[in-house]
C-alpha positions as a printed Julia matrix, in Angstrom:
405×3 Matrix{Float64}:
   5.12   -0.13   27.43
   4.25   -4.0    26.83
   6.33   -6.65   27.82
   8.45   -7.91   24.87
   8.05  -11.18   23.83
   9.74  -13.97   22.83
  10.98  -14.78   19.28
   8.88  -17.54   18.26
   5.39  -17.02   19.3
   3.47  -20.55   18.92
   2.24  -19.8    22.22
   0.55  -16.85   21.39
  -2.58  -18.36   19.59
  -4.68  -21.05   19.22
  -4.12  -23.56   16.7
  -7.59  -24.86   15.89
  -9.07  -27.58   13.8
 -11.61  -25.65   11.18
 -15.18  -25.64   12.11
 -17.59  -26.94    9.27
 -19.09  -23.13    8.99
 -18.06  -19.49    9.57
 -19.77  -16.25    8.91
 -16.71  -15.0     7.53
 -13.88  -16.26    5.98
 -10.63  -14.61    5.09
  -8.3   -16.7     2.63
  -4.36  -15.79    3.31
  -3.05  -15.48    6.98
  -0.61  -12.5     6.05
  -0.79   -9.09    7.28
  -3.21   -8.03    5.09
  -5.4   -11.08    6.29
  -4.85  -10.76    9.57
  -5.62   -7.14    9.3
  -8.93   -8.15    7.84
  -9.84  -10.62   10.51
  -8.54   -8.28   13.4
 -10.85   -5.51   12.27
 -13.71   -7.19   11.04
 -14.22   -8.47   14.98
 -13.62   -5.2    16.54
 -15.39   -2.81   14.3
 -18.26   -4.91   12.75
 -18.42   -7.16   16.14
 -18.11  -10.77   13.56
 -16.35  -13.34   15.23
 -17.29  -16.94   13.87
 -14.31  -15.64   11.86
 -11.36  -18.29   10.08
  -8.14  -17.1     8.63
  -6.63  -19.64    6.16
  -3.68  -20.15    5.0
  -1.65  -22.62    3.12
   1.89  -22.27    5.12
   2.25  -21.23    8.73
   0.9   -18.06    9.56
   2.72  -15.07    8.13
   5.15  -16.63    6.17
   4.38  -14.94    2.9
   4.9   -11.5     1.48
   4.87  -10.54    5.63
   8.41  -12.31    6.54
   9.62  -11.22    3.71
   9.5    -8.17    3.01
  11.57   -4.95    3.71
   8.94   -3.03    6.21
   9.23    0.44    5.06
   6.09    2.49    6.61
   5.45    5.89    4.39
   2.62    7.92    3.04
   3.59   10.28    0.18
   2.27    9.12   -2.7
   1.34   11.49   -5.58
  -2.7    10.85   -6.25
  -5.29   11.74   -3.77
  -7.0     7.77   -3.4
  -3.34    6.64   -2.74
  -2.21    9.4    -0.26
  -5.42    8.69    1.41
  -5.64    5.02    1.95
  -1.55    5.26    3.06
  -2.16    8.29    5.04
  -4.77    6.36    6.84
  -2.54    3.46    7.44
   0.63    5.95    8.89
  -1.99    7.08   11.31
  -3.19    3.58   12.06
   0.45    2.78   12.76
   0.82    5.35   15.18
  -1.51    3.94   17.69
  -1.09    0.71   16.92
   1.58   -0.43   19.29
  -0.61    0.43   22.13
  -4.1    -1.27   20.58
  -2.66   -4.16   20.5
  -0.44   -4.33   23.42
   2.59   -4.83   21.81
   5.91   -3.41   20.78
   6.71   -3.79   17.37
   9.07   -1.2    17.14
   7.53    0.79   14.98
  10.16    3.51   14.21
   9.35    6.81   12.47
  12.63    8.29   11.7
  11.84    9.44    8.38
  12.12    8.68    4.76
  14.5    10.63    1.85
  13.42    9.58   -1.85
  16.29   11.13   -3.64
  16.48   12.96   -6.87
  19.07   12.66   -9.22
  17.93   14.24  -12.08
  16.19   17.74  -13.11
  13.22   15.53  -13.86
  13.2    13.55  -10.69
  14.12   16.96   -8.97
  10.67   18.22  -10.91
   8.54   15.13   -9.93
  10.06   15.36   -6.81
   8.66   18.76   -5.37
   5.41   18.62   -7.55
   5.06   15.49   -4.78
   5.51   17.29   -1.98
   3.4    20.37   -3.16
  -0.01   17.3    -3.7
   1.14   15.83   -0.41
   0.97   19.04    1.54
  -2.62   19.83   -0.17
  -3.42   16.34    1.01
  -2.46   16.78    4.98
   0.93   14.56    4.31
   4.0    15.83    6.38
   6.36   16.2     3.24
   9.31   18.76    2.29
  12.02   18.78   -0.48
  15.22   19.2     0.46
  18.48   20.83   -1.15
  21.88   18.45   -1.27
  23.26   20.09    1.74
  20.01   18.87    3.5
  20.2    15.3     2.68
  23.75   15.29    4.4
  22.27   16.69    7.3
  19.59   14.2     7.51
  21.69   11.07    6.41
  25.33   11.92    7.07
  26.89    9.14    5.27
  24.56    9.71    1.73
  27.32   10.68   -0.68
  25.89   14.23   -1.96
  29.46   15.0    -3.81
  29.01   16.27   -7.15
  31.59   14.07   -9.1
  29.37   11.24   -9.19
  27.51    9.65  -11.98
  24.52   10.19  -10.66
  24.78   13.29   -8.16
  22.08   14.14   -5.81
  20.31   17.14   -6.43
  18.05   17.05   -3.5
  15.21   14.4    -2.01
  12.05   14.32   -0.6
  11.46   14.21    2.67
   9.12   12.75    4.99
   9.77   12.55    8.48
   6.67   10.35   10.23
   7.8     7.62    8.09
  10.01    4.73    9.0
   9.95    0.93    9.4
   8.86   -1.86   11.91
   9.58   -5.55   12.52
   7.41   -7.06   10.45
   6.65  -10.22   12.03
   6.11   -9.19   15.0
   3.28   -6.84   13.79
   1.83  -10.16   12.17
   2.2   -11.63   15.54
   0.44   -8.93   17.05
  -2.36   -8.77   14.81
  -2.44  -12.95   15.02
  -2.88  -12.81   19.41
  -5.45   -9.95   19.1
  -7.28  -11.96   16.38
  -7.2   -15.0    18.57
  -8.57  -13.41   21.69
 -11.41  -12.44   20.15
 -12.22  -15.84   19.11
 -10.85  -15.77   15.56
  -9.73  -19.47   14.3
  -6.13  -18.83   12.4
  -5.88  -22.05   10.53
  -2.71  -22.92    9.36
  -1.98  -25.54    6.71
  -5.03  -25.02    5.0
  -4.94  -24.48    1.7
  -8.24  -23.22   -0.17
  -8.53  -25.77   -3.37
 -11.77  -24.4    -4.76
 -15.01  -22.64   -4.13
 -18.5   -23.81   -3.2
 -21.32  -21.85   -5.06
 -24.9   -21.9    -4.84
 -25.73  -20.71   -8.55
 -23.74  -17.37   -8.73
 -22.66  -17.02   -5.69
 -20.07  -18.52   -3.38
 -20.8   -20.2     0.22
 -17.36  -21.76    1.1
 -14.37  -22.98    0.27
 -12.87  -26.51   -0.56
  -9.55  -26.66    1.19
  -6.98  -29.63    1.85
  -9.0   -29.86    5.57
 -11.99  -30.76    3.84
 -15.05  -28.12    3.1
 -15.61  -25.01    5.19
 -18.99  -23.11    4.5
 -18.71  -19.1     4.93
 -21.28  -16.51    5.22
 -18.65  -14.25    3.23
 -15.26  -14.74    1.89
 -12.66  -12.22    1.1
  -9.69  -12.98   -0.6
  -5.51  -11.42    0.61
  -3.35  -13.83   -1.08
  -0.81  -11.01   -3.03
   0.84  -12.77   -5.54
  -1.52  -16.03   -6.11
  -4.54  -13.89   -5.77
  -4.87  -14.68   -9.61
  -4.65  -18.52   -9.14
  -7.68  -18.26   -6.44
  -9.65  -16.1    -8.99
  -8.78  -18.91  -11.49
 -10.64  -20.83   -9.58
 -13.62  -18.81   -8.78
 -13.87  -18.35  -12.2
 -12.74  -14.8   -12.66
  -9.2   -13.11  -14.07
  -7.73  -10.51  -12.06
  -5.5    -8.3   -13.97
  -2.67   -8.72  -11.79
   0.74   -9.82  -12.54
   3.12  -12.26  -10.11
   6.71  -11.52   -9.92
   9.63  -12.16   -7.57
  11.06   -9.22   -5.74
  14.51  -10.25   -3.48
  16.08   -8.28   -1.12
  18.88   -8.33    1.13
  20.35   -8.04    4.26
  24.32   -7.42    5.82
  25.83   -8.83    8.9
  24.91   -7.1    11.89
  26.64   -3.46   12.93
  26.76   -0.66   15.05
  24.05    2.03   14.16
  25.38    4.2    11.61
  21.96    4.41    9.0
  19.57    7.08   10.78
  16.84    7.09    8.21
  15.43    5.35    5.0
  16.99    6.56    1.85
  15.49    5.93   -1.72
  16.66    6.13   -5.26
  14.35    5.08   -8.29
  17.62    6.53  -10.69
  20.01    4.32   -9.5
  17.32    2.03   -8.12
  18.07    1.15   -4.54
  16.72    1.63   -1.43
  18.7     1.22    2.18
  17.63    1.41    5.86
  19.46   -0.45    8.89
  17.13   -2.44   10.85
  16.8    -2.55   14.73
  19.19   -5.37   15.0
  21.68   -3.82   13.14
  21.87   -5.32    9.5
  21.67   -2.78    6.47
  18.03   -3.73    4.67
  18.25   -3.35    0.87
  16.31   -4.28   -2.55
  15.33   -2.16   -5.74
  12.64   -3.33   -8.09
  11.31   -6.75   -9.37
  12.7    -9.7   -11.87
  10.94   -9.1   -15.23
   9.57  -12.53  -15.47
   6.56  -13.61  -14.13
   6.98  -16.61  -11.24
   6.06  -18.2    -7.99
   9.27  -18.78   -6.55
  10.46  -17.51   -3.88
  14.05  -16.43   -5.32
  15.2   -13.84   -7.88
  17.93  -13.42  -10.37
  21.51  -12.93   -9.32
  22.07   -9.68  -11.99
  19.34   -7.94   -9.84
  21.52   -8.21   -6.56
  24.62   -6.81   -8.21
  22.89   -4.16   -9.63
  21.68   -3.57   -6.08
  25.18   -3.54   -5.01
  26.45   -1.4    -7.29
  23.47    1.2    -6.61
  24.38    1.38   -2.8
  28.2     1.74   -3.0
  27.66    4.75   -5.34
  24.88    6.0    -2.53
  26.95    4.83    0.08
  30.86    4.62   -0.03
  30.8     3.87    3.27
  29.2     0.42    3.05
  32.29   -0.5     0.82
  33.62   -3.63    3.42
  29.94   -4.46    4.37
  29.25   -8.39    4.5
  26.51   -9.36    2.42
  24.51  -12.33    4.8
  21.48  -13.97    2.99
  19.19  -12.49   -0.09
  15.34  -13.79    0.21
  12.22  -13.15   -2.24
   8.86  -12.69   -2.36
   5.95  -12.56   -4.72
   4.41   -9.22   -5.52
   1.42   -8.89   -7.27
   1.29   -6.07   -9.59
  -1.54   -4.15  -11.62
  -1.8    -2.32  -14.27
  -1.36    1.27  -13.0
   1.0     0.32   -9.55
  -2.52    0.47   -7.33
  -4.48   -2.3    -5.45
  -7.33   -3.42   -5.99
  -9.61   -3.76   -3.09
 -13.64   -4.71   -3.42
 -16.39   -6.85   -5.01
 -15.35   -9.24   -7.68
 -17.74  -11.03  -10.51
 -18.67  -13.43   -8.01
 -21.29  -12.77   -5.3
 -20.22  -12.9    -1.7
 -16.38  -12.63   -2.81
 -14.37  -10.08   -1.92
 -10.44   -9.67   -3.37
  -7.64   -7.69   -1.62
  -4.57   -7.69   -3.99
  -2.37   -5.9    -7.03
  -0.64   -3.5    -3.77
   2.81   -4.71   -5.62
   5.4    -3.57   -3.67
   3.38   -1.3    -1.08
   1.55   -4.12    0.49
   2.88   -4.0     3.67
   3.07    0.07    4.31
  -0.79   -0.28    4.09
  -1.32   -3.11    6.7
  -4.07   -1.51    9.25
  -6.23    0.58    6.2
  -5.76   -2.62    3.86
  -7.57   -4.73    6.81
  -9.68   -1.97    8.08
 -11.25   -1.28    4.64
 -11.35   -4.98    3.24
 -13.29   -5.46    6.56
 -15.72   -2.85    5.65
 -16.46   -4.0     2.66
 -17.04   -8.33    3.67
 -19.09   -6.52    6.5
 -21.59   -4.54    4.84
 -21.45   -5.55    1.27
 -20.33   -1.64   -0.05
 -16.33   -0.03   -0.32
 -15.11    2.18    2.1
 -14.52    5.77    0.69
 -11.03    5.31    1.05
 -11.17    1.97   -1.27
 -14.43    2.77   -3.88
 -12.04    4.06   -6.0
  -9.26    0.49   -6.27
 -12.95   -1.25   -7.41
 -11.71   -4.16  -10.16
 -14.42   -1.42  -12.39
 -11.36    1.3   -12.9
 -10.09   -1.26  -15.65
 -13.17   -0.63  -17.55
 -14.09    2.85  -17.2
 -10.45    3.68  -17.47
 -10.5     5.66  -14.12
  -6.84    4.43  -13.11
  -4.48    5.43   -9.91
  -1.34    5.83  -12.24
   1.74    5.19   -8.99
   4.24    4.11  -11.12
   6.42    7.18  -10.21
   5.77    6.84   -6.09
   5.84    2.89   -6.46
   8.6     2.55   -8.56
  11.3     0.86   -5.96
  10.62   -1.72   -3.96
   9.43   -0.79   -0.76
């Protein structure tokens, strides 16, 4: 197993100056970006590669959000692309040489109606036709799996069973940024921090760099993982991406003993729970309503969080609440990304993956990579082309995207 590593890892890359020219460029140094870079080097062999981004590396969407890892989505192009990713994440630890503790120990969406109980198994029955490890379970099941779920049936919301599926789980998210970042940088990708893109350099239709705040950088090819200000970068292109920004918070307790064995779920009463390696109880639900860039949500949101997880969890009664934190999601239309060509030549857009962003990690990067690389999708992404707004061909995941996970 690798060595484990320190908590702030400066030391693990370079920290260049940009070149004037690259034959790729990848705008936002999160984990989809990163991804992107990472793969684009080892499976299409580029690596006059930059990754730019406006902050410090990974300190988007990555640091902050909740790292739940899971696969069962309800349409075939999602269950795919995720599917993908879970087995990505299964061999990842050892690819790149280091331990992010990527921990499968299972996730319980729980039903608490006779229509979630309904949508509920007609999910497992198209996972199981798509190769995804799912099962529903009865009341007395969940209790076995999660002990301290309360599954009594004098509740306002009773559980009348869950999905189930048990190679899910969670990992530390920045350290699987940090992974991604020293694998990147030993094969000669420049991560660029402080460098934010200010505009686009076209020749006629089609763009050949970027203007950034550390002056022009040419590209052979430019792909775009920004999440939420993906739309303000097509802005400037000179495209609209039909993509809404909004804040999503979560939260975290003090620190305690292990007592939380899996993930548990609840679109009804809109709350979702799992107790990270250190020991602190992870929690959030669903986004603010308004549209924003800031990096904070709405205080009603957080006590209808609260509420939600002392009805789930009576035992969490005394817990300490210790510091809320947003992000920016980036939502479309139907609750699926959108991951190809855009109206502009040579510019690629990975984005709209609202709350699921970082679930899909390695199959975001591997088939964003594919795409800058040879100019065509993936199979796994043809069908999240910007075109399925047109032809009407949408990825409906409202229903398997509904918390925020």
């Amino acid at each position: 197993m690798a060595e484990p590593l320190p908590e702030h890892p400066a030391w693990l890359w370079r920290d260049p100056d940009p070149e004037p020219c690259y034959d790729a460029v990848v705008v936002g140094g999160g984990g989809h970006g990163l991804a992107t870079a990472y793969y684009l080097a080892k499976n299409h062999g580029l690596t006059n590669i930059a990754v730019l981004e406006k902050g410090w590396l990974a300190g988007g969407n990555m640091a902050r959000n909740t790292t739940i890892i899971r696969s069962n989505y309800l349409w075939d192009e999602s269950a795919a692309i995720y599917e993908f990713a879970l087995k990505l994440w299964e061999g990842l630890p050892a690819e790149l040489d280091y331990d992010f503790l990527f921990s499968q120990r299972g996730v319980l969406n729980l039903a608490h109606t006779l229509q979630d109980a309904r949508e509920g198994v007609r999910r497992v029955n198209a996972n199981r036709l798509n190769g995804v490890d799912a099962e529903w379970l009865e009341p007395e099941d969940v209790a076995k799996v999660c002990p301290i779920v309360n599954v009594s049936p004098d509740v306002r919301y009773p559980v009348l069973g869950a999905t189930f599926q048990p190679r899910a789980g969670i990992a530390k998210h920045d350290h699987v940024a940090w992974a991604f970042a020293r694998a990147c940088d030993a094969m000669g990708v420049d991560l660029i921090q402080n460098c934010r893109v200010t505009g686009f350099v076209k020749d006629g239709g089609r763009v050949v760099g970027v203007e950034t705040t550390r002056g022009r950088i040419a590209a052979g090819v430019v792909g775009l993982a920004a999440a939420g200000h993906s739309s303000v970068l097509a802005e400037q292109a000179g495209f609209r991406l039909p993509i809404q920004s909004h804040p999503l918070q979560a939260l975290v307790s003090e620190l305690y003993e292990p007592v939380h064995p899996t993930v548990v779920m609840s679109n009804h009463v809109h709350v979702y729970v799992s107790q990270a390696h250190k020991g602190e109880l992870v929690m959030g639900a669903g986004v603010d309503a308004y549209n924003g860039y800031g990096q904070r949500g709405s205080f009603h949101i957080i006590e209808h969080q609260m509420a939600a997880v002392l009805e789930l969890f009576p035992i969490f009664g005394r817990a300490h609440l210790l510091r809320t934190w947003g992000g920016i999601v980036d939502v479309s239309p139907d609750a699926s990304p959108i991951i190809g060509a855009t109206p502009v030549e040579n510019l690629y857009v990975n984005c709209g993956w609202g709350t699921g962003g970082f679930k899909a990690t390695p199959s975001a990067g591997w088939v964003m990579a594919h795409t800058m690389a040879t100019g065509e999708p993936h199979e796994l992404n043809r069908p999240f082309g910007l075109e399925r707004f047109t032809t009407g061909a949408l990825i409906d995941e409202h229903g398997a995207a509904a918390v925020a996970h």
